[in-house]
Amino acid sequence: MKQPLLEVNQLTVTFEEESIPTLTDLSFTIQQGDSILLLGPSGSGKSTLTYCLNGLYPKELDGKMSGSISFKGSKIEDFKSGEINLEVATVFQDPETQFCMLTVEDEIAFGLENRKLAPEKMDAEIDRVLSLIGLQHRRKDQIHTLSGGQKQKLALAAVLALQPRLLILDEPTANLDPAASKDLVETIHYLKKQQDITLLIIEHNIDYWLPLINRTMLLDRDGSLFFDGDLSDAINLYDEDLQQRGIWLPEAVLLAKQAQRPKPWPLTIDRLPDGLQFQTVTPEVMQTEKCIVRVENAIFRNKEKVFLDIPNLNLWRGEFLAITGKNGSGKTLLSRLMTGLLKPTAGGIEFLGNKLSRWKTDELYQQIGYVFQNPEHQFLTDSVWEEIAFGQTAYEGEIKKALEEIQLAPQADKHPFSLSQGQKRRLSVATMLVQEPQLLVLDEPTFGQDSHTTDVLMDLICKHHQRGCTIVMITHDMELVDRFATRVLIVEQGCIVHDDKPENVWSKANLSGYGLSLPAREAYRKRKQEASLYA
């Protein structure tokens, strides 16, 4: 029998001060050339498994690890320091966490130096790697000038320079707009054909990866292996179990279930039959005629470039506003100007009828809550409990209730930085909601969440919306926009190019031109309409 590229045997990982293992009796093999999709609920140990496979654990693990991991027949712990990382490379959710240099070419060169490549060969190798991922034109640029999608590609190029046998991608599309996500997947598909890299892909969003994967592994909440096989089999045999575990199903499957179609279900929208009927849910409009934020002739610029130009924008009390657009379009910048986190170069912004400049900082941010895209940017304390209680007058019972609502009560004593990405996101939302703000701004609130915790978060946000809180949500997720938003802004190159109800945006806007995609239901209708025109 052919020796596997990687073999995991009865792997169990338990963190210090934890009685329950994060990974439980995990056994599987990976063969050269596999393209594996690893799915599981938020907090099921997917990223922990990554750290075990690339040798970070058990060396840097505060806890216990039993079982074994072998690469090409040799135990991972027997490799010299850094050796295994030339064979097993990882691209993380946030590419900025793994950059070591300031420029694009220096980042690639750093990996080549670790490979001990001769200096005279480096120039050509940098060109080769950057050409593979389409960034050769940015070779001399500073990394901070790249878009989110380009940074993710650079992180990919930096690990490709190591020429690994196994490439692990940990939620690589989580921070990308739909167009950048598709572009990244197409790049990886091309690389797969060129170099026959073995892939282990950790993702919540299945749809992008359907053309690429040949095997699916499912982790349960206790970190055990629930399923290992074909994705279509998993979905058609265990769809209810998957949804109960918070695992996202492909959009086509969700549409088929909504339309009460019998199994087996296709995995892609183009394979769905004609004539499916869906129930349309219209978000409840809570807005009043009172303006909560007014933006007039606001400009944000430096000497060389105008980053944002908003002639006029009114946000009404009780609205649920979605701000969307491609990476780098100015969405987050607009939200930070609206909330006083940044000051405009010119123009004025009012909150509740008063200029932002006239508000005392502490009084303003009792009225405004802002959840950053990166949760770590707002953590201030050493435990989950203290993070909820910080700066609040909430009673113990209210803090307990908040932790239970976001399903973090068992982690109350843990340090916020020790949580999974999904748990960090839920904590960051809860720290803002507990103060009962009049305006809540959320930058990618469902980033890193499974389907169950997404529903928990959005239900919590909607409860506050129904109590009169005005919501501003920055997102690339058109399903969220379709389900919850009463109004949509599309931002492109620092300007608002569409401001309308969601249903009008779906029918009028050229979403693909803005790096966006239609919600699945609308994509199905449009595809069938186009097909009928050519029938």
XYZ file of C-alpha atoms in Angstrom:
535
model
C 0.000 0.000 0.000
C 1.281 3.469 -0.903
C 2.732 5.388 2.032
C 0.533 8.383 2.907
C 1.967 11.875 2.724
C 0.682 12.543 6.230
C -0.780 10.234 8.869
C -2.575 11.235 12.076
C -3.139 8.499 14.637
C -5.349 8.887 17.747
C -4.499 12.575 18.167
C -5.914 14.149 21.333
C -5.128 17.730 22.418
C -6.134 19.238 25.768
C -5.217 22.807 26.666
C -3.893 23.749 30.073
C -6.639 24.342 32.675
C -9.162 22.647 30.361
C -10.723 19.328 31.355
C -12.322 18.645 27.961
C -10.042 17.961 24.945
C -10.141 20.302 21.952
C -9.274 17.412 19.595
C -10.416 13.897 20.475
C -8.930 10.608 19.212
C -8.449 11.943 15.685
C -7.153 9.497 13.052
C -6.856 9.991 9.276
C -4.380 9.934 6.397
C -3.666 12.383 3.578
C -2.379 11.091 0.236
C -0.207 13.057 -2.169
C -2.493 15.052 -4.485
C -5.539 15.143 -2.198
C -7.685 18.285 -2.077
C -9.486 18.037 1.259
C -12.142 20.369 2.643
C -12.133 20.382 6.466
C -15.435 21.529 7.948
C -16.648 21.879 11.504
C -18.465 24.156 13.952
C -16.779 27.255 15.356
C -14.443 26.115 18.147
C -14.296 22.470 17.010
C -10.492 22.484 16.821
C -9.878 23.087 13.115
C -7.159 25.689 13.676
C -5.706 23.647 16.551
C -5.328 20.742 14.126
C -3.482 23.085 11.754
C -0.991 24.007 14.481
C -0.418 20.309 15.180
C 0.173 19.460 11.517
C 2.710 22.246 10.965
C 4.667 21.404 14.122
C 3.757 24.463 16.213
C 2.093 22.112 18.693
C 3.199 20.421 20.908
C 6.336 22.634 21.075
C 4.348 25.804 21.822
C 1.351 24.108 23.469
C 0.321 24.929 27.028
C -1.346 21.601 27.596
C -1.176 17.933 26.669
C -0.999 16.158 23.332
C -1.193 12.405 22.790
C -1.189 10.283 19.667
C 1.109 10.765 16.704
C 1.520 12.706 13.451
C 3.854 11.401 10.749
C 4.959 13.104 7.544
C 6.258 10.735 4.849
C 6.808 8.098 7.530
C 8.724 10.288 10.011
C 7.260 11.664 13.240
C 6.828 15.435 13.053
C 8.595 15.941 16.389
C 11.707 14.269 14.923
C 12.144 17.037 12.337
C 14.674 19.739 13.181
C 13.287 23.164 14.071
C 11.793 24.767 10.960
C 12.252 21.710 8.731
C 8.641 20.576 8.804
C 7.523 24.076 7.775
C 9.313 23.647 4.463
C 7.095 20.606 3.846
C 3.822 21.645 5.518
C 2.983 25.335 4.991
C -0.010 27.311 6.221
C -1.837 30.406 4.978
C -3.846 31.857 7.860
C -7.179 33.725 7.943
C -5.481 37.081 8.472
C -2.448 37.282 6.149
C -0.990 40.246 8.023
C -0.236 37.997 11.004
C 2.365 36.103 8.977
C 4.136 38.900 7.091
C 7.728 39.483 8.230
C 8.945 42.134 5.771
C 7.798 45.507 4.409
C 7.805 44.955 0.637
C 6.345 42.288 -1.622
C 9.674 41.051 -3.000
C 11.324 40.986 0.432
C 8.489 38.845 1.784
C 9.095 36.255 -0.944
C 12.869 36.493 -0.507
C 12.490 35.744 3.206
C 11.100 32.294 2.399
C 13.752 31.666 -0.230
C 16.455 32.458 2.305
C 14.898 29.881 4.632
C 15.190 27.421 1.748
C 18.864 28.431 1.506
C 18.448 29.272 -2.163
C 21.571 30.714 -3.762
C 21.371 34.546 -4.000
C 21.973 34.529 -7.775
C 18.845 32.381 -8.251
C 16.537 34.438 -6.048
C 15.588 37.139 -8.531
C 14.235 34.668 -11.078
C 12.459 32.646 -8.380
C 10.719 35.750 -6.989
C 9.486 36.539 -10.510
C 8.308 32.946 -10.984
C 6.331 32.808 -7.743
C 4.752 36.253 -8.206
C 3.789 35.376 -11.789
C 2.025 32.244 -10.558
C -0.320 34.307 -8.391
C -0.534 37.387 -10.628
C 1.351 39.899 -8.467
C 4.469 40.461 -10.545
C 3.402 44.074 -11.204
C 3.420 44.764 -7.416
C 6.901 43.340 -6.798
C 8.476 46.571 -5.538
C 5.440 47.796 -3.599
C 4.953 48.154 0.142
C 2.749 45.390 1.546
C 0.464 47.861 3.332
C -0.603 49.302 -0.057
C -2.074 45.977 -1.238
C -5.792 45.200 -1.159
C -7.124 42.434 1.083
C -7.217 39.992 -1.809
C -3.687 40.891 -2.890
C -2.394 40.422 0.664
C -3.963 36.960 0.767
C -2.293 36.150 -2.560
C 1.049 37.408 -1.250
C 0.733 35.187 1.826
C 0.077 32.305 -0.563
C 3.102 33.231 -2.691
C 5.333 33.454 0.383
C 4.552 29.863 1.385
C 4.738 28.624 -2.218
C 8.306 29.918 -2.275
C 9.066 27.227 0.309
C 7.878 24.575 -2.194
C 5.790 22.699 0.402
C 4.301 19.257 -0.223
C 1.189 20.032 1.851
C -0.501 23.443 1.799
C -3.002 24.253 4.567
C -5.405 27.148 3.941
C -7.132 28.366 7.120
C -10.285 30.261 6.024
C -8.433 32.110 3.244
C -11.570 33.845 1.886
C -12.946 35.033 5.247
C -11.850 38.659 4.741
C -12.340 38.855 0.977
C -15.151 40.186 -1.187
C -16.832 37.625 -3.494
C -14.811 38.607 -6.567
C -11.499 38.416 -4.690
C -12.564 35.075 -3.178
C -13.304 33.577 -6.588
C -10.043 34.966 -7.940
C -8.071 33.392 -5.075
C -9.736 29.996 -5.562
C -9.069 30.130 -9.315
C -5.420 30.933 -8.559
C -5.145 27.941 -6.221
C -6.886 25.738 -8.805
C -4.296 26.832 -11.382
C -1.447 26.151 -8.946
C -2.877 22.729 -8.225
C -2.713 21.861 -11.926
C 0.792 23.287 -12.291
C 2.430 21.779 -9.215
C 0.079 19.041 -7.930
C 0.134 20.495 -4.416
C -1.729 18.574 -1.720
C -4.369 20.823 -0.141
C -6.135 20.917 3.223
C -8.707 23.726 3.141
C -10.462 24.935 6.298
C -13.524 26.956 5.316
C -17.040 27.885 6.361
C -18.015 28.920 2.827
C -18.196 25.709 0.810
C -19.403 27.074 -2.528
C -16.142 28.633 -3.721
C -14.255 25.336 -3.334
C -16.681 22.903 -4.977
C -14.727 22.624 -8.280
C -11.489 21.857 -6.450
C -12.109 19.388 -3.620
C -12.165 15.586 -3.906
C -12.724 14.734 -0.251
C -14.424 16.211 2.814
C -13.644 15.741 6.499
C -16.119 16.872 9.164
C -15.154 17.630 12.766
C -17.745 17.433 15.524
C -17.991 19.949 18.381
C -15.813 17.712 20.587
C -13.010 17.685 18.016
C -13.642 14.131 16.851
C -13.924 13.068 13.205
C -17.595 12.792 12.274
C -17.282 12.039 8.542
C -14.565 11.413 5.960
C -15.636 10.980 2.343
C -17.460 12.630 -0.565
C -19.148 15.988 0.129
C -22.300 15.073 -1.802
C -22.676 11.926 0.319
C -22.196 13.899 3.532
C -24.856 16.435 2.601
C -27.449 14.035 1.232
C -27.024 11.566 4.105
C -26.463 13.905 7.045
C -27.882 17.318 6.125
C -29.856 17.694 9.370
C -26.866 16.586 11.459
C -24.630 19.063 9.637
C -27.000 21.960 10.219
C -27.359 21.045 13.898
C -23.574 21.158 14.129
C -23.534 24.614 12.532
C -21.887 23.525 9.289
C -22.821 25.682 6.311
C -24.453 23.860 3.414
C -23.901 24.909 -0.228
C -26.282 27.616 -1.426
C -27.915 25.262 -3.943
C -28.706 22.757 -1.188
C -30.271 25.440 0.998
C -32.437 26.571 -1.926
C -33.502 22.985 -2.658
C -34.438 22.483 1.000
C -36.402 25.753 1.059
C -38.291 24.639 -2.050
C -38.880 21.208 -0.432
C -37.198 19.328 -3.260
C -36.547 15.599 -2.712
C -33.019 14.216 -2.383
C -30.476 13.870 -3.883
C -29.708 17.575 -4.026
C -27.215 19.110 -6.467
C -24.349 21.121 -4.993
C -24.409 24.013 -7.483
C -27.179 26.430 -8.474
C -26.823 25.701 -12.204
C -27.866 22.084 -11.527
C -31.133 23.037 -9.817
C -34.338 22.331 -11.785
C -36.590 25.078 -13.123
C -39.669 26.298 -11.308
C -38.493 26.338 -7.694
C -40.563 28.602 -5.451
C -39.107 30.346 -2.403
C -40.702 32.165 0.480
C -39.585 35.795 0.548
C -38.924 37.283 3.986
C -38.947 41.083 4.051
C -36.993 42.639 6.951
C -39.153 44.669 9.322
C -38.705 48.421 8.863
C -38.200 50.072 12.268
C -36.950 53.489 11.135
C -38.400 56.797 12.289
C -38.139 60.270 10.815
C -35.430 61.258 13.304
C -31.963 61.549 11.792
C -29.317 59.883 13.956
C -26.265 60.574 11.730
C -25.959 63.303 9.099
C -22.968 63.537 6.747
C -22.547 66.686 4.631
C -19.794 67.227 2.050
C -17.425 64.930 3.936
C -14.039 64.325 2.327
C -11.164 62.252 3.632
C -7.888 62.620 1.752
C -4.147 63.128 1.869
C -2.006 65.231 -0.484
C -2.053 62.620 -3.243
C -5.452 60.957 -3.069
C -9.104 61.374 -2.097
C -10.098 58.244 -0.166
C -13.718 59.175 0.526
C -16.108 61.771 -0.915
C -19.656 61.792 0.520
C -21.733 64.856 -0.502
C -24.762 63.867 1.577
C -25.858 60.928 3.711
C -28.577 60.653 6.345
C -28.945 57.675 8.661
C -32.379 57.416 10.242
C -33.077 56.125 13.727
C -34.147 52.470 13.616
C -32.635 51.644 10.218
C -30.758 48.423 9.519
C -28.203 49.688 7.010
C -25.807 47.420 5.131
C -22.637 48.952 3.675
C -21.024 46.764 1.045
C -18.496 46.933 -1.778
C -15.208 45.349 -2.783
C -12.095 45.238 -0.579
C -10.519 48.690 -0.301
C -13.589 50.575 -1.571
C -13.933 52.740 1.562
C -16.635 50.916 3.558
C -14.782 50.814 6.866
C -13.458 54.337 6.353
C -17.024 55.632 5.911
C -18.197 53.888 9.084
C -15.315 55.322 11.110
C -16.068 58.839 9.901
C -19.761 58.366 10.761
C -18.863 57.393 14.321
C -16.083 59.899 15.022
C -13.234 57.388 15.061
C -11.720 59.401 12.207
C -12.143 63.092 11.418
C -12.943 64.205 7.858
C -10.453 66.408 6.046
C -13.386 68.619 5.045
C -17.130 68.681 5.632
C -19.271 67.996 8.671
C -20.792 65.029 10.502
C -23.540 65.212 13.124
C -24.757 62.654 15.639
C -28.217 63.232 17.146
C -28.221 66.805 15.849
C -24.843 67.845 17.290
C -21.512 67.974 15.498
C -19.293 65.065 16.460
C -16.566 67.520 17.464
C -18.827 68.923 20.208
C -19.450 65.562 21.887
C -17.382 64.507 24.885
C -15.644 61.260 23.986
C -16.986 59.227 26.916
C -20.549 60.453 26.343
C -20.378 59.772 22.591
C -19.242 56.180 23.000
C -21.930 55.436 25.549
C -24.292 56.108 22.636
C -22.258 54.445 19.857
C -20.912 50.895 19.784
C -18.335 49.875 17.174
C -17.301 46.262 16.535
C -14.014 46.173 14.618
C -13.252 43.724 11.822
C -10.365 42.330 13.861
C -11.745 41.469 17.330
C -8.329 41.630 19.033
C -8.169 45.366 18.332
C -10.763 46.081 21.022
C -9.911 43.609 23.809
C -8.668 45.319 26.986
C -8.766 42.761 29.817
C -7.490 39.313 30.790
C -10.730 37.321 30.835
C -13.948 36.969 28.876
C -15.976 37.930 31.967
C -13.938 41.099 32.577
C -14.213 42.033 28.907
C -18.017 42.060 29.121
C -17.981 43.917 32.450
C -15.328 46.494 31.494
C -16.577 50.064 31.832
C -20.154 48.904 32.383
C -22.567 49.225 35.289
C -24.081 45.841 34.434
C -24.950 43.506 37.290
C -23.523 39.990 37.597
C -26.774 38.480 36.329
C -26.699 40.653 33.201
C -23.118 39.621 32.445
C -24.029 35.949 32.856
C -26.993 36.434 30.527
C -24.796 38.128 27.912
C -22.295 35.256 28.044
C -25.052 32.678 27.710
C -26.573 34.531 24.751
C -23.290 34.358 22.841
C -22.564 30.807 24.064
C -19.369 31.769 25.897
C -20.393 31.023 29.502
C -17.982 28.025 29.696
C -15.135 30.322 28.573
C -15.857 33.083 31.136
C -12.445 32.760 32.823
C -10.398 32.324 29.644
C -8.217 35.068 28.183
C -9.901 36.661 25.130
C -6.832 35.970 22.981
C -7.086 32.226 23.713
C -10.523 31.965 22.069
C -11.144 30.716 18.547
C -11.671 33.371 15.865
C -15.415 32.767 15.908
C -15.570 33.043 19.700
C -13.526 36.265 19.620
C -16.005 37.754 17.170
C -18.992 36.881 19.386
C -17.249 38.380 22.408
C -16.476 41.612 20.553
C -20.152 41.974 19.594
C -21.332 41.268 23.146
C -19.027 43.915 24.651
C -20.818 46.539 22.577
C -24.372 45.248 22.988
C -24.226 45.124 26.784
C -23.974 48.942 26.896
C -27.282 49.298 24.974
C -26.018 51.853 22.394
C -28.329 53.912 20.198
C -26.100 53.204 17.181
C -24.247 49.936 16.649
C -21.713 49.557 13.817
C -20.486 46.048 12.995
C -17.591 45.444 10.601
C -18.039 41.908 9.189
C -19.972 40.632 12.251
C -20.248 37.018 11.065
C -16.577 36.624 10.111
C -15.373 33.174 11.220
C -18.807 31.997 12.397
C -20.497 28.706 11.659
C -24.160 28.758 10.619
C -25.440 28.179 14.155
C -23.400 30.936 15.806
C -24.222 33.259 12.892
C -27.910 32.755 13.674
C -27.230 33.334 17.393
C -25.363 36.575 16.657
C -27.893 37.911 14.178
C -30.815 37.061 16.485
C -29.087 39.015 19.249
C -28.431 41.975 16.950
C -32.039 41.901 15.730
C -33.366 41.955 19.309
C -31.465 45.176 19.921
C -32.662 46.533 16.579
C -36.267 45.837 17.573
C -35.674 47.762 20.803
C -34.781 50.826 18.733
C -31.040 50.457 18.172
C -29.900 51.669 14.744
C -27.683 49.083 13.033
C -24.933 49.645 10.473
C -23.448 46.396 9.150
C -20.401 46.259 6.884
C -20.403 42.972 5.008
C -19.659 41.111 1.775
C -22.293 38.506 2.642
C -25.242 39.204 0.365
C -27.335 36.537 2.115
C -27.102 38.578 5.322
C -27.978 41.761 3.453
C -30.981 40.066 1.848
C -32.271 38.666 5.154
C -31.748 41.605 7.494
C -31.017 44.956 5.827
C -33.700 47.538 5.124
C -31.303 49.691 3.098
C -28.059 49.068 1.201
C -25.142 51.345 0.355
C -22.625 50.171 -2.233
C -19.305 51.986 -1.942
C -16.896 52.089 -4.879
C -13.607 54.024 -4.900
C -14.685 56.144 -1.945
C -18.090 57.118 -3.354
C -21.608 55.841 -2.706
C -22.744 54.460 -6.069
C -26.007 52.842 -4.899
C -28.321 53.726 -2.000
C -31.583 51.778 -2.102
C -33.693 48.949 -0.722
C -32.103 45.498 -1.146
C -34.671 44.277 -3.680
C -33.989 47.313 -5.877
C -30.231 46.812 -5.644
C -30.573 43.170 -6.758
C -32.514 44.177 -9.865
C -30.683 47.374 -10.831
C -27.049 47.224 -9.734
C -24.241 45.573 -11.673
C -22.992 43.773 -8.575
C -20.168 41.889 -10.277
C -18.684 45.229 -11.321
C -18.393 46.096 -7.631
C -16.825 42.789 -6.620
C -20.124 41.464 -5.246
C -22.553 38.662 -6.036
C -26.308 38.186 -5.875
C -27.940 36.312 -2.983
C -28.489 32.668 -3.931
C -32.234 33.033 -4.458
C -31.766 35.991 -6.805
C -28.870 34.263 -8.596
C -31.131 31.262 -9.271
C -33.919 33.465 -10.656
C -31.540 35.439 -12.850
C -29.878 32.287 -14.198
C -33.214 30.697 -15.080
C -34.436 33.925 -16.715
C -31.295 34.100 -18.840
C -31.628 30.428 -19.771
C -35.228 30.958 -20.921
C -34.136 33.786 -23.230
C -31.872 31.407 -25.151
C -34.170 28.381 -25.019
